[in-house]
Amino acid sequence: MARRALILVEGTTRGNGPRFVQAAQHLGFYPITLSSDPTQYDYLAAERVEAIRVDTDNLDALIQECSRLRETYEIAGITSACESFYATVGKLCRYFDLPGPNPVSVER
């Protein structure tokens, strides 16, 4: 059975980012952060979280990266600690047939 991963789109420089990582780990998931600049989140290195540099403003690039990750991991979910990415998360969840926010509602 493939390792279950929780994909985190971007993070936060303060606040909930580390909590998302810790909650994922506590639930037995392997957190992976997709970020345009992973070095801006100090907690990723401190928590030894896998971070992948990808253009998070480009839905196609995110789909491509998640598809690549799906070859190795079972993607248990996709989320973000950053509200500005909720619509993107919703689109990714729909694409990969995962539960998630309705992107149309979020964009409204």
C-alpha positions as MATLAB code, in Angstrom:
seq = 'MARRALILVEGTTRGNGPRFVQAAQHLGFYPITLSSDPTQYDYLAAERVEAIRVDTDNLDALIQECSRLRETYEIAGITSACESFYATVGKLCRYFDLPGPNPVSVER';
ca = [
       0.000    0.000    0.000;
       1.307    3.439   -0.935;
       2.064    5.941    1.790;
      -0.848    8.354    2.322;
       0.092   11.966    1.666;
      -1.673   15.191    2.518;
      -0.822   17.864   -0.034;
      -0.576   21.394    1.361;
      -0.693   24.247   -1.156;
       1.555   27.001    0.145;
       1.705   27.674    3.875;
       1.879   30.597    6.216;
       4.854   32.498    7.516;
       3.030   32.828   10.834;
       0.182   30.972   12.418;
      -1.457   27.815   11.190;
       1.069   26.408    8.710;
       2.979   24.396   11.325;
      -0.309   23.247   12.875;
      -1.476   21.839    9.541;
       1.772   19.883    9.232;
       1.582   18.590   12.805;
      -2.084   17.615   12.441;
      -1.313   15.731    9.224;
       1.514   13.862   10.913;
      -0.627   13.135   13.970;
      -3.273   11.600   11.690;
      -0.647    9.408   10.050;
      -0.347   11.334    6.790;
       2.875   12.338    5.081;
       2.606   16.112    4.536;
       3.985   17.526    1.293;
       3.962   21.265    0.694;
       3.740   22.706   -2.807;
       5.040   26.260   -2.860;
       6.383   28.849   -5.256;
       9.089   29.527   -2.639;
       9.354   26.851    0.075;
      12.270   28.658    1.752;
       9.875   31.311    3.081;
       8.413   28.778    5.524;
      11.016   28.061    8.214;
       8.904   25.347    9.812;
       9.179   23.110    6.725;
      12.879   22.524    7.314;
      12.440   22.357   11.094;
       9.708   19.698   10.760;
      11.541   17.963    7.871;
       8.533   18.382    5.613;
       8.957   17.585    1.940;
       8.549   20.803   -0.006;
       8.310   21.051   -3.771;
       8.817   24.245   -5.705;
       5.980   24.778   -8.186;
       4.119   27.792   -9.549;
       1.104   27.729   -7.221;
      -0.659   30.351   -9.345;
      -0.692   27.896  -12.259;
      -3.427   25.252  -11.883;
      -1.977   23.108  -14.675;
       1.425   23.047  -12.965;
      -0.222   21.993   -9.696;
      -2.200   19.251  -11.445;
       0.980   18.016  -13.098;
       2.857   17.939   -9.775;
       0.019   16.205   -7.933;
      -0.220   13.664  -10.758;
       3.492   12.998  -10.398;
       3.119   12.580   -6.631;
       0.194   10.208   -7.135;
       2.577    7.800   -8.843;
       4.346    7.350   -5.482;
       1.749    8.262   -2.856;
      -1.921    7.792   -2.217;
      -3.186   11.360   -2.016;
      -5.480   11.416    1.004;
      -6.368   15.070    0.574;
      -5.354   18.497   -0.639;
      -5.680   21.598    1.508;
      -4.060   24.898    2.396;
      -3.451   26.961    5.511;
      -3.720   30.050    3.323;
      -7.242   31.276    2.525;
      -6.226   32.768   -0.806;
      -5.644   29.230   -2.127;
      -9.001   27.715   -1.104;
     -10.487   28.022   -4.606;
      -7.375   26.432   -6.116;
      -7.575   23.641   -3.548;
     -11.217   23.116   -4.513;
     -10.289   22.818   -8.175;
      -7.529   20.336   -7.386;
      -9.847   18.281   -5.188;
     -12.431   18.129   -7.944;
      -9.816   17.156  -10.516;
      -8.529   14.312   -8.333;
     -12.017   13.300   -7.111;
     -11.304   14.245   -3.494;
     -13.609   16.005   -1.045;
     -12.957   19.712   -0.828;
     -14.412   23.185   -1.038;
     -16.596   24.222   -3.939;
     -14.286   26.514   -5.946;
     -17.171   28.487   -7.462;
     -18.570   29.287   -4.020;
     -15.141   30.215   -2.685;
     -14.466   32.535   -5.620;
     -17.767   34.330   -5.001;
];
